[in-house]
Short mmCIF file of C-alpha atoms and ligand atoms in Angstrom, two decimals:
data_model
loop_
_atom_site.label_atom_id
_atom_site.label_comp_id
_atom_site.label_asym_id
_atom_site.label_seq_id
_atom_site.Cartn_x
_atom_site.Cartn_y
_atom_site.Cartn_z
CA MET A 1 90.18 92.02 -3.64
CA SER A 2 90.42 90.65 -0.13
CA PHE A 3 92.41 92.35 2.58
CA MET A 4 95.24 90.18 3.87
CA PRO A 5 96.69 91.51 7.10
CA ARG A 6 100.41 91.14 7.55
CA HIS A 7 101.46 89.69 10.88
CA ILE A 8 103.90 91.79 12.89
CA LEU A 9 106.20 88.78 13.33
CA GLU A 10 106.19 87.96 9.62
CA GLU A 11 109.80 89.13 9.18
CA ARG A 12 110.98 87.22 12.26
CA ILE A 13 109.66 83.84 11.20
CA GLY A 14 110.68 82.66 7.77
CA ASP A 15 108.89 79.68 6.30
CA PHE A 16 111.75 77.72 4.82
CA GLY A 17 110.69 74.33 6.09
CA ARG A 18 111.87 74.98 9.63
CA PRO A 19 112.08 71.97 11.95
CA VAL A 20 109.66 71.43 14.83
CA HIS A 21 111.42 70.27 17.98
CA ALA A 22 109.95 69.00 21.25
CA ASP A 23 110.03 72.55 22.62
CA HIS A 24 108.18 74.65 20.11
CA LEU A 25 106.70 78.13 19.91
CA THR A 26 103.68 78.63 17.70
CA VAL A 27 102.55 82.10 16.74
CA LEU A 28 98.82 82.12 16.13
CA ARG A 29 98.21 84.12 13.02
CA ARG A 30 94.64 85.31 13.46
CA PRO A 31 93.30 84.73 16.98
CA ALA A 32 90.22 86.63 18.10
CA ILE A 33 90.87 88.57 21.29
CA ALA A 34 88.53 90.91 23.13
CA SER A 35 88.75 92.65 26.45
CA VAL A 36 85.75 92.43 28.76
CA LEU A 37 85.10 94.90 31.57
CA ALA A 38 82.26 94.16 33.96
CA GLY A 39 81.29 95.21 37.45
CA GLY A 40 80.49 91.72 38.61
CA PRO A 41 80.94 88.09 37.68
CA VAL A 42 80.35 87.09 34.08
CA GLU A 43 78.63 83.69 34.42
CA ALA A 44 76.77 84.52 31.21
CA LEU A 45 80.01 83.76 29.34
CA SER A 46 80.91 80.47 30.98
CA GLY A 47 78.78 78.48 28.56
CA MET A 48 80.20 80.08 25.42
CA ALA A 49 81.79 77.47 23.21
CA GLU A 50 85.17 78.12 21.58
CA VAL A 51 85.87 81.05 23.90
CA SER A 52 88.47 81.01 26.65
CA LEU A 53 88.01 83.66 29.32
CA ARG A 54 91.26 84.76 30.95
CA PRO A 55 91.24 86.89 34.11
CA VAL A 56 93.28 90.10 34.06
CA GLY A 57 92.16 91.68 37.34
CA PRO A 58 88.94 92.32 39.26
CA GLY A 59 86.20 92.84 36.67
CA GLN A 60 88.57 92.48 33.73
CA TRP A 61 89.04 89.57 31.35
CA LEU A 62 90.67 88.77 28.06
CA ALA A 63 88.47 86.58 25.89
CA VAL A 64 90.38 84.46 23.38
CA SER A 65 89.00 82.38 20.53
CA GLN A 66 90.91 80.56 17.85
CA SER A 67 87.94 79.73 15.70
CA LEU A 68 85.72 82.83 15.70
CA PRO A 69 86.66 85.92 13.66
CA GLY A 70 87.60 88.91 15.84
CA SER A 71 84.57 91.07 15.22
CA LEU A 72 82.21 88.13 15.74
CA LEU A 73 83.81 87.29 19.10
CA ALA A 74 83.32 90.83 20.38
CA GLU A 75 79.76 90.91 19.05
CA SER A 76 78.76 87.61 20.64
CA LEU A 77 80.34 88.58 23.96
CA ALA A 78 78.49 91.89 23.92
CA ALA A 79 75.25 90.08 23.09
CA ALA A 80 75.76 87.57 25.91
CA LEU A 81 76.42 90.38 28.38
CA ALA A 82 73.66 92.71 27.16
CA GLY A 83 71.93 94.53 30.01
CA LEU A 84 74.68 93.82 32.53
CA GLY A 85 76.50 97.11 32.03
CA ALA A 86 79.59 95.36 30.68
CA HIS A 87 81.98 96.69 28.06
CA VAL A 88 83.53 94.59 25.31
CA VAL A 89 86.28 95.84 23.01
CA ASP A 90 87.73 93.90 20.09
CA GLN A 91 91.49 93.65 20.65
CA SER A 92 92.34 91.15 17.91
CA ASP A 93 94.64 93.64 16.17
CA GLY A 94 96.07 94.86 19.46
CA PHE A 95 97.46 91.60 20.79
CA VAL A 96 99.75 88.86 19.56
CA LEU A 97 99.09 85.34 20.84
CA MET A 98 101.92 82.83 21.19
CA HIS A 99 101.61 79.17 22.17
CA ILE A 100 104.66 77.57 23.74
CA ALA A 101 104.84 73.90 24.64
CA GLY A 102 107.36 71.19 25.37
CA PRO A 103 109.13 69.29 28.14
CA ASN A 104 111.34 72.28 29.03
CA VAL A 105 108.69 74.99 28.73
CA ARG A 106 108.83 75.97 32.42
CA ARG A 107 112.62 76.19 32.41
CA ILE A 108 112.42 78.50 29.40
CA LEU A 109 109.67 80.69 30.86
CA ALA A 110 111.36 80.81 34.28
CA LYS A 111 113.98 83.05 32.69
CA CYS A 112 111.47 85.78 31.92
CA ILE A 113 108.46 85.12 34.19
CA ALA A 114 108.72 85.36 37.99
CA VAL A 115 105.39 83.66 38.72
CA ASP A 116 105.34 80.02 39.83
CA LEU A 117 104.04 78.02 36.86
CA HIS A 118 104.43 74.60 38.51
CA GLY A 119 101.65 72.18 37.63
CA ASP A 120 100.51 71.94 41.26
CA VAL A 121 99.87 75.66 41.67
CA PHE A 122 99.06 76.88 38.15
CA ALA A 123 96.35 74.53 36.94
CA ILE A 124 95.33 73.78 33.36
CA GLY A 125 92.83 76.43 32.32
CA GLN A 126 94.21 78.97 34.77
CA ALA A 127 95.36 82.36 33.46
CA ALA A 128 96.64 85.62 34.89
CA ALA A 129 98.18 88.92 33.96
CA MET A 130 101.89 88.90 34.68
CA MET A 131 105.22 90.27 33.60
CA CYS A 132 106.82 88.33 30.76
CA CYS A 133 110.11 89.64 29.34
CA HIS A 134 109.40 92.96 31.15
CA VAL A 135 106.11 93.32 29.25
CA ALA A 136 102.57 93.20 30.66
CA ALA A 137 101.35 89.86 29.35
CA ASN A 138 98.47 87.48 29.93
CA VAL A 139 99.69 83.94 30.47
CA ALA A 140 97.35 80.93 30.38
CA ARG A 141 98.10 77.27 30.98
CA VAL A 142 96.39 75.40 28.17
CA GLY A 143 97.88 71.94 28.60
CA ALA A 144 100.14 69.80 30.77
CA ASP A 145 103.25 71.53 29.45
CA ALA A 146 101.65 74.17 27.23
CA PHE A 147 101.10 77.88 27.77
CA GLU A 148 99.62 80.71 25.75
CA ILE A 149 101.07 84.19 26.06
CA ALA A 150 99.16 87.27 24.88
CA VAL A 151 101.20 90.47 24.60
CA PRO A 152 100.41 93.90 23.18
CA ARG A 153 101.21 93.92 19.46
CA SER A 154 103.85 96.64 19.65
CA TYR A 155 105.84 94.59 22.18
CA ALA A 156 105.45 91.26 20.40
CA ASP A 157 108.66 91.54 18.39
CA ASP A 158 110.73 92.07 21.53
CA VAL A 159 108.99 89.35 23.55
CA PHE A 160 109.24 86.85 20.70
CA GLU A 161 112.95 87.50 20.25
CA GLU A 162 113.60 87.16 23.97
CA ILE A 163 111.67 83.88 24.33
CA VAL A 164 113.49 82.43 21.33
CA GLU A 165 116.78 83.46 22.95
CA MET A 166 115.72 81.87 26.25
CA GLY A 167 114.84 78.69 24.41
CA ARG A 168 118.12 78.33 22.54
CA GLU A 169 119.64 75.95 25.08
CA PHE A 170 116.68 73.62 24.50
CA SER A 171 116.67 74.08 20.70
CA LEU A 172 113.30 75.82 20.83
CA THR A 173 111.83 76.14 17.36
CA SER A 174 109.18 78.57 16.17
CA ALA A 175 106.63 78.87 13.38
CA PHE A 176 103.23 80.25 12.52
CA ASP A 177 100.30 77.95 13.18
CA ASP A 178 99.50 77.73 9.49
CA ALA A 179 103.08 77.07 8.35
CA MET B 1 113.60 89.21 41.44
CA ALA B 2 113.78 88.75 45.18
CA SER B 3 111.35 91.27 46.68
CA LEU B 4 107.90 89.74 46.54
CA ILE B 5 104.60 91.52 47.11
CA PRO B 6 101.48 89.42 47.79
CA CYS B 7 98.84 91.10 45.59
CA PRO B 8 95.32 90.38 46.93
CA HIS B 9 94.16 89.76 43.33
CA CYS B 10 97.17 88.13 41.66
CA GLY B 11 99.10 86.35 44.40
CA LEU B 12 102.82 86.55 45.07
CA ARG B 13 104.48 88.85 42.53
CA PRO B 14 107.94 90.41 42.07
CA LYS B 15 108.31 94.11 42.83
CA GLU B 16 109.29 94.68 39.16
CA GLU B 17 105.60 94.33 38.26
CA PHE B 18 104.68 97.39 40.34
CA SER B 19 105.24 101.11 40.28
CA ILE B 20 105.37 102.86 43.63
CA ARG B 21 103.61 106.16 44.17
CA GLY B 22 104.77 106.74 47.72
CA ASP B 23 103.40 107.41 51.18
CA ALA B 24 99.75 106.41 51.58
CA SER B 25 99.23 108.12 54.92
CA PRO B 26 98.68 111.81 53.97
CA VAL B 27 94.98 112.67 53.94
CA ARG B 28 93.74 114.99 51.19
CA PRO B 29 92.56 118.28 52.77
CA ALA B 30 89.18 119.84 52.03
CA PRO B 31 89.16 122.01 48.87
CA THR B 32 88.76 125.11 51.02
CA ALA B 33 91.54 124.18 53.45
CA SER B 34 94.35 126.66 54.02
CA ASP B 35 97.32 126.98 51.66
CA GLU B 36 99.46 125.82 54.54
CA SER B 37 97.67 122.46 54.82
CA TRP B 38 97.64 121.98 51.02
CA HIS B 39 101.36 122.72 50.90
CA ARG B 40 101.90 120.17 53.65
CA TYR B 41 99.76 117.57 51.81
CA VAL B 42 101.43 118.05 48.42
CA HIS B 43 105.06 118.68 49.27
CA ILE B 44 105.99 117.73 52.82
CA ARG B 45 106.85 114.11 53.54
CA ASP B 46 108.23 112.39 56.60
CA ASN B 47 111.12 110.02 56.04
CA PRO B 48 110.30 107.26 58.50
CA LYS B 49 112.37 104.16 59.12
CA GLY B 50 110.48 100.96 59.81
CA ARG B 51 106.81 100.22 59.28
CA ILE B 52 105.25 102.35 56.51
CA VAL B 53 102.17 102.38 54.26
CA GLU B 54 102.61 103.09 50.54
CA HIS B 55 100.52 103.22 47.38
CA TRP B 56 101.67 100.60 44.88
CA HIS B 57 100.20 100.23 41.39
CA HIS B 58 100.20 96.69 40.03
CA ALA B 59 101.01 97.99 36.57
CA LEU B 60 101.96 94.68 34.96
CA GLY B 61 99.29 92.59 36.71
CA CYS B 62 95.74 93.45 37.70
CA ARG B 63 96.37 97.21 37.21
CA ARG B 64 94.80 97.95 40.60
CA TRP B 65 96.08 100.49 43.11
CA LEU B 66 97.14 98.76 46.31
CA VAL B 67 98.15 99.89 49.77
CA VAL B 68 101.24 98.00 50.90
CA GLU B 69 102.16 97.98 54.56
CA ARG B 70 105.82 97.05 54.92
CA ASP B 71 109.04 97.62 56.79
CA ASN B 72 111.41 99.71 54.69
CA LEU B 73 114.39 98.41 56.64
CA SER B 74 113.78 94.65 56.65
CA HIS B 75 111.46 94.58 53.56
CA GLU B 76 109.00 92.50 55.57
CA VAL B 77 105.48 92.90 54.15
CA PHE B 78 102.68 93.01 56.76
CA GLY B 79 99.69 93.39 54.52
CA VAL B 80 98.46 94.39 51.05
CA THR B 81 94.98 95.82 50.49
CA ASP B 82 93.18 97.05 47.39
CA ALA B 83 93.18 100.86 47.63
CA ALA B 84 89.38 100.95 47.21
CA ASP B 85 88.92 98.62 50.20
CA TRP B 86 91.49 100.64 52.14
CA ALA B 87 89.53 103.86 51.54
CA LYS B 88 86.28 102.17 52.57
CA ARG B 89 87.87 100.81 55.73
CA LYS B 90 89.17 104.28 56.60
CA GLU B 91 85.72 105.78 56.17
CA ALA B 92 84.07 103.15 58.36
ZN1 LIG C 1 97.60 92.41 41.12
#
């Protein structure tokens, strides 16, 4: 018998053939997320394929992968950083990752994020820790009008509900990535 | 979210992302210092108007302790330093 984890937002998102509008929120069902703590720069990780390294603060990163399983991500990060005195902790079950994209994405996020997300100042690939819906989140720009938001699992329900509410004027839709 | 604090690690951020510990100017006395100076360090605070230094924790950002130098009347911010750098600078 295989263990099938139940996503915390399972109850929030039904799968009754919901529409997908231009502004859409995707909840990634099983992303691999690990936190990395290191005293210095982590160039050893820059070449890792399928891993996106998101700064949290000095010496702290959140590593995100949508293809590797959680335990494997943490293991390969730890292997890549061996001998550098770094710490890697698998956080896949501790965070919920949401992908929000669309022409009005900045107008939606402006209601719950105070950081300037304009394309000229927040470049594609850039990420930072910031307040989102009053919760400590990590926000990354992953496309022209696409962002990924990682929030602690226990706050995900609240953040999800608030973003959906903020998106109502733009008919924001939401679904799991495998729906 | 009008009051903005320029975090040296995160950039311009709203004050809602921080928690404020208070005055950063008292200096911790030696462990063997008199009860009088410990009492002064722990409990007695000035209530200045104008330019002050405070410890701010960037709780919802980089999670670093910062020393914010600002005017508590006009809210003008003069400088923000990581608390570790601040301590080093004081020692030097
Ligand atoms: Zn910061």
